Coordinates of C-alpha atoms in Angstrom, one line a residue:
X20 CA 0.0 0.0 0.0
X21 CA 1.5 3.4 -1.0
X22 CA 2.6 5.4 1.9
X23 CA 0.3 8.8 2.4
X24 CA 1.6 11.7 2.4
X25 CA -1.4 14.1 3.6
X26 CA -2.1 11.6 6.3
X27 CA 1.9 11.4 7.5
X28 CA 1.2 15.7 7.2
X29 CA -1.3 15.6 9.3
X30 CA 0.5 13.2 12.1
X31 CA 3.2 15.4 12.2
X32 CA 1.2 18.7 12.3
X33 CA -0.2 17.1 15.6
X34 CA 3.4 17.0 17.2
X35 CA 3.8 19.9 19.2
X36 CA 7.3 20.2 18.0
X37 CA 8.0 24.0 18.2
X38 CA 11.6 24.9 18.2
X39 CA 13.6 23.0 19.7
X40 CA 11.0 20.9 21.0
X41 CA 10.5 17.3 19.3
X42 CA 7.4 16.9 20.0
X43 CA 7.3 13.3 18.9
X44 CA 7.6 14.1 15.4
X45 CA 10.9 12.5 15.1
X46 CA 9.9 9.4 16.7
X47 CA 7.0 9.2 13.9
X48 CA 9.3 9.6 11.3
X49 CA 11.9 6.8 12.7
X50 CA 9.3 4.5 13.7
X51 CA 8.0 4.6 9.7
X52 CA 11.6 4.8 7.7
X53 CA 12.7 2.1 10.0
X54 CA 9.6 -0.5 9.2
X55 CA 10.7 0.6 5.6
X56 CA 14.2 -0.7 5.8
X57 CA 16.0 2.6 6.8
X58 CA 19.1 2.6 9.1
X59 CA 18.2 5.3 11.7
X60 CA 20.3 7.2 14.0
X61 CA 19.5 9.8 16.4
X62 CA 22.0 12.5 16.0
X63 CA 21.0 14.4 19.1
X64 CA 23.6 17.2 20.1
X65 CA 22.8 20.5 22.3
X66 CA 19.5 19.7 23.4
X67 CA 18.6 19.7 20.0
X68 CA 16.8 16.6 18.1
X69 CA 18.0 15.0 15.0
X70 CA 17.4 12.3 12.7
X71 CA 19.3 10.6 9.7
X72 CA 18.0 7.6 8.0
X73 CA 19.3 5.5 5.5
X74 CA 18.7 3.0 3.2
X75 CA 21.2 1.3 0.8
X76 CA 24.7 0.4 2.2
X77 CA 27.3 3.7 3.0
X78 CA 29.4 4.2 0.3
X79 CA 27.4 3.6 -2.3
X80 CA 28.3 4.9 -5.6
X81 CA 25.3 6.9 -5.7
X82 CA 23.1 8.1 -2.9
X83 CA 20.3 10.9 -3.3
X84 CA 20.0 12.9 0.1
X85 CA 16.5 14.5 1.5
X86 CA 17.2 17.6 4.2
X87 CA 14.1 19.0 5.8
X88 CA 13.1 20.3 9.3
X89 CA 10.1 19.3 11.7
X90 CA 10.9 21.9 13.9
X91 CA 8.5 25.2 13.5
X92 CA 7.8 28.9 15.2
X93 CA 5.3 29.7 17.7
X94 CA 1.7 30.2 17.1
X95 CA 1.5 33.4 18.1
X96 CA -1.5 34.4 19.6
X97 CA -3.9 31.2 19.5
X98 CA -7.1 32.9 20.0
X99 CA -6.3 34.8 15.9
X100 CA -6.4 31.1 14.8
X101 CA -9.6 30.1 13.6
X102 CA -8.4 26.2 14.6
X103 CA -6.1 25.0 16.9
X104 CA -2.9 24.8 15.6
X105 CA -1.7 21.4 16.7
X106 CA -5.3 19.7 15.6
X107 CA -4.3 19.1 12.0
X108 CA -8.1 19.9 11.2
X109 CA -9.0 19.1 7.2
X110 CA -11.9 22.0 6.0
X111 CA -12.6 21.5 2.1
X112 CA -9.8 20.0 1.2
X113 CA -7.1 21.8 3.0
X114 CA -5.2 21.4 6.1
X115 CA -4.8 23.7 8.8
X116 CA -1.7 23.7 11.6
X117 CA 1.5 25.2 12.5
X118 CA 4.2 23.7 9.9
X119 CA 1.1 22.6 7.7
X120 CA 3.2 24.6 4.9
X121 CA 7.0 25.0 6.4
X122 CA 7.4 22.6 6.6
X123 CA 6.0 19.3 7.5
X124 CA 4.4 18.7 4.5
X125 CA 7.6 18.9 2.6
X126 CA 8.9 16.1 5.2
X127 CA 6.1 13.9 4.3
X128 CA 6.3 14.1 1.3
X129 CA 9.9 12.9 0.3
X130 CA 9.7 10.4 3.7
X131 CA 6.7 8.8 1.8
X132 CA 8.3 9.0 -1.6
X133 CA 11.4 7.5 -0.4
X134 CA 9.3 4.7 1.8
X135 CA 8.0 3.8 -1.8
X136 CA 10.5 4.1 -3.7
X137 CA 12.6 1.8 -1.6
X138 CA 9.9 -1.1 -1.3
X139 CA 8.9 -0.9 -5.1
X140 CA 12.1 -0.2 -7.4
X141 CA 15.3 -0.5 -5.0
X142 CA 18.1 1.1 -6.6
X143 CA 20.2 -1.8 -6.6
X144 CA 23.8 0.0 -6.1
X145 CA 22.7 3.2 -4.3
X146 CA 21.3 5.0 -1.3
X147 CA 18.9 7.5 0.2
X148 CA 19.6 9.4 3.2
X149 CA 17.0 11.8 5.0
X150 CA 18.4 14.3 7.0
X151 CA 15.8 15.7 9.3
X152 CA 15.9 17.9 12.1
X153 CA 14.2 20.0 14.8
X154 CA 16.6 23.2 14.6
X155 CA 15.9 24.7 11.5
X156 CA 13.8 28.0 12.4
X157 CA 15.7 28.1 15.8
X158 CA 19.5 29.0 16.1
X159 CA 20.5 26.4 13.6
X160 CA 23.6 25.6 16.0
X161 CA 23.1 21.7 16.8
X162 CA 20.6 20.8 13.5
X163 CA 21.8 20.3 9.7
X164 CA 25.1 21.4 11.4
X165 CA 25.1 18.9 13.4
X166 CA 24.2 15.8 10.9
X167 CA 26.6 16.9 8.3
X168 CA 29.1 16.6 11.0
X169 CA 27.9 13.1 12.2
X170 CA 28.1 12.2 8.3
X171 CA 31.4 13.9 8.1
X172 CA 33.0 11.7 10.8
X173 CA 31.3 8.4 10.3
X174 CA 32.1 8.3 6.6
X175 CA 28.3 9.1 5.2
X176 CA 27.8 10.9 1.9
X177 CA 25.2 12.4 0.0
X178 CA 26.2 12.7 -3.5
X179 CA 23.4 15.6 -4.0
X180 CA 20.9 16.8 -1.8
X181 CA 17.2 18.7 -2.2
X182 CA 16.1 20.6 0.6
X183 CA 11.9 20.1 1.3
X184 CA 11.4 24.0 1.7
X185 CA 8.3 25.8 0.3
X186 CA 9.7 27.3 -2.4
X187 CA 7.4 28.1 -5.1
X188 CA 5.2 31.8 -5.0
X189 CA 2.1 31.7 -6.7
X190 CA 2.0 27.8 -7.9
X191 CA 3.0 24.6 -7.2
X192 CA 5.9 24.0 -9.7
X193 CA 7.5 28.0 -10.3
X194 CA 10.9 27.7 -8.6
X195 CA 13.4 26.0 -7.9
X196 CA 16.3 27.7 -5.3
X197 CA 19.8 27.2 -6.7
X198 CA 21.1 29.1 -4.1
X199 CA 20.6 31.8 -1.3
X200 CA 21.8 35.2 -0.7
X201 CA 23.7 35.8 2.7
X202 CA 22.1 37.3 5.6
X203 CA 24.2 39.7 8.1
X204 CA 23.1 41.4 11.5
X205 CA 25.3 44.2 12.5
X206 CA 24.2 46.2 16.2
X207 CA 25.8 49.6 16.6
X208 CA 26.0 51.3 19.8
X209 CA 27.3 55.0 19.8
X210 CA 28.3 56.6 22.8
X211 CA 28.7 59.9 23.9
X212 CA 28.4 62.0 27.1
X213 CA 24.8 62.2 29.0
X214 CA 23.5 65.8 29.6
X215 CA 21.0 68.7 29.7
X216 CA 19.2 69.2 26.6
X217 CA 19.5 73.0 27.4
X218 CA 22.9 73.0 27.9
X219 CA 24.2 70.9 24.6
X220 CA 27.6 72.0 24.8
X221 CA 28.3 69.7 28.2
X222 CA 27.3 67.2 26.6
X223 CA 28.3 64.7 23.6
X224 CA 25.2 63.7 22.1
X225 CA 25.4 60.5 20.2
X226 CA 21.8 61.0 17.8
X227 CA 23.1 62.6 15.5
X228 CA 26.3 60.4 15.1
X229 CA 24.0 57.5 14.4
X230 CA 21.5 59.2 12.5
X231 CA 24.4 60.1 10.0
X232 CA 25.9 56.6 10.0
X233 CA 22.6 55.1 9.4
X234 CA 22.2 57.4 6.4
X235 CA 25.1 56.5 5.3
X236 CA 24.7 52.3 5.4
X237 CA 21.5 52.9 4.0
X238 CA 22.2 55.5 1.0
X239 CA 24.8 53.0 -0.3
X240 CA 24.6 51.1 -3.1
X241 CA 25.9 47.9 -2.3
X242 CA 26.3 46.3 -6.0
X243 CA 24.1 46.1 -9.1
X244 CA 23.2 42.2 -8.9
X245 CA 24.7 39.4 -10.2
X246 CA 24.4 36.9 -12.7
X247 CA 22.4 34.8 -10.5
X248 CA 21.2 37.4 -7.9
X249 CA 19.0 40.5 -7.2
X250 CA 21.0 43.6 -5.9
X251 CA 22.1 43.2 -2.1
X252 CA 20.1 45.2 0.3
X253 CA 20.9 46.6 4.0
X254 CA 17.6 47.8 5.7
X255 CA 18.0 49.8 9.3
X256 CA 15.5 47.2 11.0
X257 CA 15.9 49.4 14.8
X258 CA 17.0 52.5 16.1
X259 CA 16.7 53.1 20.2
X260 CA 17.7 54.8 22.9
X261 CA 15.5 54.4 25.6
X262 CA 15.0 57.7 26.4
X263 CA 11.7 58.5 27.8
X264 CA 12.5 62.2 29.0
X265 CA 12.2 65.3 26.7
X266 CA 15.2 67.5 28.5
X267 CA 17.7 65.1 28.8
X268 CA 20.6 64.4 26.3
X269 CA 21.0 60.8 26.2
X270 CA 24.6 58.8 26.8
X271 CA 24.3 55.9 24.2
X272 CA 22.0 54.9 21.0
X273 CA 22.0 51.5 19.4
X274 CA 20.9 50.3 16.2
X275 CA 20.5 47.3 14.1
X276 CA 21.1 46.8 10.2
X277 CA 20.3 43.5 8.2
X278 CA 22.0 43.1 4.9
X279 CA 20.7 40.5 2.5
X280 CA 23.9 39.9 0.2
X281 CA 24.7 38.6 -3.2
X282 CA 28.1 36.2 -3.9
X283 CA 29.6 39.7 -4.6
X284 CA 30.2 39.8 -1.5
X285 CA 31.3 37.4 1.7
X286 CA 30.5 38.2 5.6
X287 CA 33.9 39.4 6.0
X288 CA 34.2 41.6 3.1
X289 CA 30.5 43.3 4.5
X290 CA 32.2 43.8 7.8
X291 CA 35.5 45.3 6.9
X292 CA 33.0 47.8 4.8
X293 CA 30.7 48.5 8.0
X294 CA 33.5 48.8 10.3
X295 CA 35.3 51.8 8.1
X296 CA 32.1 53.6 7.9
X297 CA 31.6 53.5 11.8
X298 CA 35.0 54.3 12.2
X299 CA 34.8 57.3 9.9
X300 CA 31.2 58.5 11.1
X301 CA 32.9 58.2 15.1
X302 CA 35.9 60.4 13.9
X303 CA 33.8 63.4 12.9
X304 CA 31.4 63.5 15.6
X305 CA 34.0 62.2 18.5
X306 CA 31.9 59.2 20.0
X307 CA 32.6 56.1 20.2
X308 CA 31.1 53.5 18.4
X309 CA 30.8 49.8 19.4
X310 CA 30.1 47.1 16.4
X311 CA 29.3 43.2 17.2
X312 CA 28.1 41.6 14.0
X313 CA 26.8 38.3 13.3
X314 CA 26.7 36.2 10.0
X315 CA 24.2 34.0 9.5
X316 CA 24.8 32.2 6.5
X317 CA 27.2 32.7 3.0
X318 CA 25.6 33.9 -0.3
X319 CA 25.9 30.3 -2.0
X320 CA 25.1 29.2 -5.6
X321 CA 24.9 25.8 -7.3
X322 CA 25.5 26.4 -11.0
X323 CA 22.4 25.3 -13.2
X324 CA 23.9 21.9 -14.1
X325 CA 22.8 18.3 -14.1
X326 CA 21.1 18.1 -11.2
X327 CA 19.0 21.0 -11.3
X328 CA 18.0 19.8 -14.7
X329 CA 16.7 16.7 -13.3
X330 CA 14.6 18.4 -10.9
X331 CA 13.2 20.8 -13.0
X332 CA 12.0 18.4 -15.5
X333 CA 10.3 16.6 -13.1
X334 CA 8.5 19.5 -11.4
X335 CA 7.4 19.9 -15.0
X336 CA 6.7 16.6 -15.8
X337 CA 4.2 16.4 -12.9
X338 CA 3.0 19.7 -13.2
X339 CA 2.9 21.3 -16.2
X340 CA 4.8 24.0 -15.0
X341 CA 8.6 25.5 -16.2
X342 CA 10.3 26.3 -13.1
X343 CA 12.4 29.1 -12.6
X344 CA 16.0 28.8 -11.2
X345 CA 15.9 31.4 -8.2
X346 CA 18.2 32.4 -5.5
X347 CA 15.4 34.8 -3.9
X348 CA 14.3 34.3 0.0
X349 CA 16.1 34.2 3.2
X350 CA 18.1 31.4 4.6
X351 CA 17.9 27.8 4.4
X352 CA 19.7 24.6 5.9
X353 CA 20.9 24.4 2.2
X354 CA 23.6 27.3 3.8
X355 CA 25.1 24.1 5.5
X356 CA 24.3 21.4 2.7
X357 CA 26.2 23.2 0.3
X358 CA 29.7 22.7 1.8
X359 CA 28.4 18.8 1.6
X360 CA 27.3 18.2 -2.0
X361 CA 25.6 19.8 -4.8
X362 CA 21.9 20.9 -3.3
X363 CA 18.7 22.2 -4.6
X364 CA 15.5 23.1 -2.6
X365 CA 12.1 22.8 -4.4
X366 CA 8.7 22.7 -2.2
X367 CA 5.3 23.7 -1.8
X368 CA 4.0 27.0 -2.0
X369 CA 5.1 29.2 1.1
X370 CA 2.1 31.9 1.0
X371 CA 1.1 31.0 4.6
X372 CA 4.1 29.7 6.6
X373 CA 4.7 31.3 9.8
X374 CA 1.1 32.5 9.4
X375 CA -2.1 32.8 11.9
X376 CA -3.6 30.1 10.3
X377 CA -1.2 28.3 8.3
X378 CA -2.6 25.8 5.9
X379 CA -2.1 23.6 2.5
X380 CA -3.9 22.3 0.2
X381 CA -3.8 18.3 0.8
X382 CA -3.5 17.9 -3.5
X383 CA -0.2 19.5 -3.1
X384 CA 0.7 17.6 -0.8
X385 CA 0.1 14.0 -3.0
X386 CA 1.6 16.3 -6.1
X387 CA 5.1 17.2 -4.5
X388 CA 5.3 13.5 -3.4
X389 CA 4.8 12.6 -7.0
X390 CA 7.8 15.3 -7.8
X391 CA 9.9 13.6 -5.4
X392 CA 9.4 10.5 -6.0
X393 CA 9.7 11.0 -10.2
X394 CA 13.0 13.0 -9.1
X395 CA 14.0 9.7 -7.0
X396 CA 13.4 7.3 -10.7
X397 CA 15.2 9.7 -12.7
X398 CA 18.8 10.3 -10.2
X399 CA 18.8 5.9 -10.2
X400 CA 17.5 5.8 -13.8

């Protein structure tokens, strides 16, 4: 009997997995992948819990890799959701939970594949692995990060690897990541001297440092794009100082910019840029200026090649539709993948992840399992 992939959705939308919680979702996955034949090993590593399953023998010549996440956000408020979250309720044909979309669906979906695949056509001289864990929208510290190294030191490969993650904007089938930009958080803190609003000249204030400096980061232009990527971008997300009174000259203002960042550029090459410009704004005004930044993942790109190719036709196979080959969106796990193998992320479409609400259509669900397991037929073809 084929393994269901709404069904599986809907079990693992009823885990109360919220980051880093499990939530029992794991233990549903093993318990399935190992009636199946998969090898399964908990790769459990800073209170954080992981899964990878395999089937085929290590080494193989060729092994096709699955990475998704059962881990998802908070609900929110639960009394703006028209269900409750963790019910997995079905209304006309759609389901409704948190991680309905983002992305427990996508797990379903290439576990049953795989479950299938495996007990109908066995590739004979190759191996699937499913990398699964329950870090992805928190940190990311002990989660992908901490399989590949597991993999790493115990000798497991992927040869390629497609990341689950709603990917597609308006239908089912419209893009396919090749890659991500790189995401940077950079918190400024200028400070000057404290004083009476009346009496400016006692007192260093540090406003207008940071308004020019902010100004500044946000009036450049960063680059033009790239052959593969959209221009980067730096948006001023904060600026504080906690300063309730009207008279007062405050000592210290911090601020925040995110910059969104195209292979142009790396992490280090962004900060040596912000650095200069603090440096230079703290000069002419005489404050100091305090910079911590924090990279969360490298702008990455697999060339269109082979395997992209493969999964492209079979999204259009299955669907009828031409994907495009995008690096749009925020970060992934494929960040960590891609120092691995060659890896690709194709899902669902991502309208209402993260959302009061969140939901998908249980077609799509059955239709990316199709994708994945045609994309499974063709790699062992």
């Amino acid at each position: 009997m084929a393994t269901d992939p709404a069904r599986l959705t809907a079990d693992l939308v009823r885990c109360p997995s919220v980051t880093p919680e499990e939530g029992g979702a794991l233990a549903l996955l093993e318990s399935l992948l190992s009636g199946a034949g998969f090898r399964c090993v908990r790769v459990d590593r800073g209170g954080v819990a992981n899964l990878l399953a395999r089937w085929g023998e290590k080494g193989a010549v060729r092994s096709f890799g699955f990475n998704g996440h059962t881990d998802v956000v908070p609900v929110g408020d639960e009394d703006a959701w028209s269900v409750p979250p963790f019910a997995a309720e079905e209304r006309d044909g759609v389901l409704y939970g948190r991680g309905a979309t983002d992305m427990k669906s996508g797990v379903a979906a290439f576990a049953a594949a795989a479950v299938d695949f495996v007990q109908e056509t066995p590739p004979g001289d190759g191996a699937i692995l499913l990398a699964i864990t329950g870090d992805e929208e928190g940190p990311a510290v002990d989660g992908t990060a901490a399989l590949l190294d597991w993999m790493a030191a115990e000798g497991e490969a992927m040869s390629v690897c497609l990341v689950g993650e709603p990917t597609s904007r308006e239908r089912l089938g419209d893009t396919v990541k090749i890659g991500r930009r790189g995401s940077l958080n950079a918190v400024f803190t200028v400070t000057g001297v404290q004083g009476h609003a009346a009496y400016p000249h006692r007192a260093k204030n540090p406003l207008p440092a940071m308004a020019r400096l902010m100004d500044r980061l946000a009036s450049a232009e960063l680059d033009n794009g790239t052959e593969h990527f959209d221009p980067s971008t730096l948006a001023v997300v904060t600026i504080d100082t906690g300063n309730p009174a009207t008279n007062v000259i405050p000592a210290a203002c911090r601020a925040t910019v995110n910059v969104r960042f195209n292979d142009r550029h790396t992490g280090e090459s962004l900060s040596a840029w912000l650095r200069s410009e603090a440096a230079a704004v703290a000069e002419t005004f005489g404050v100091g200026i305090d910079l911590r930044i924090s990279v969360s993942g490298e702008a990455f790109l697999t060339p269109p090649g082979p395997f992209s190719d493969l999964v492209a036709r079979a999204v259009e196979a299955e669907t009828g539709v031409t994907p495009e080959l995008s690096t749009s969106g925020g970060t992934s796990d494929a960040r960590f993948v891609k120092d691995h193998c060659p890896v690709v992320e194709f899902g669902l479409v991502g309208k209402s992840m993260h959302q009061v609400d969140e939901h998908v259509p249980l077609p799509h669900i059955h239709s990316l399992k199709a994708i994945y397991a045609r994309i499974l037929r063709d790699f062992f073809a």
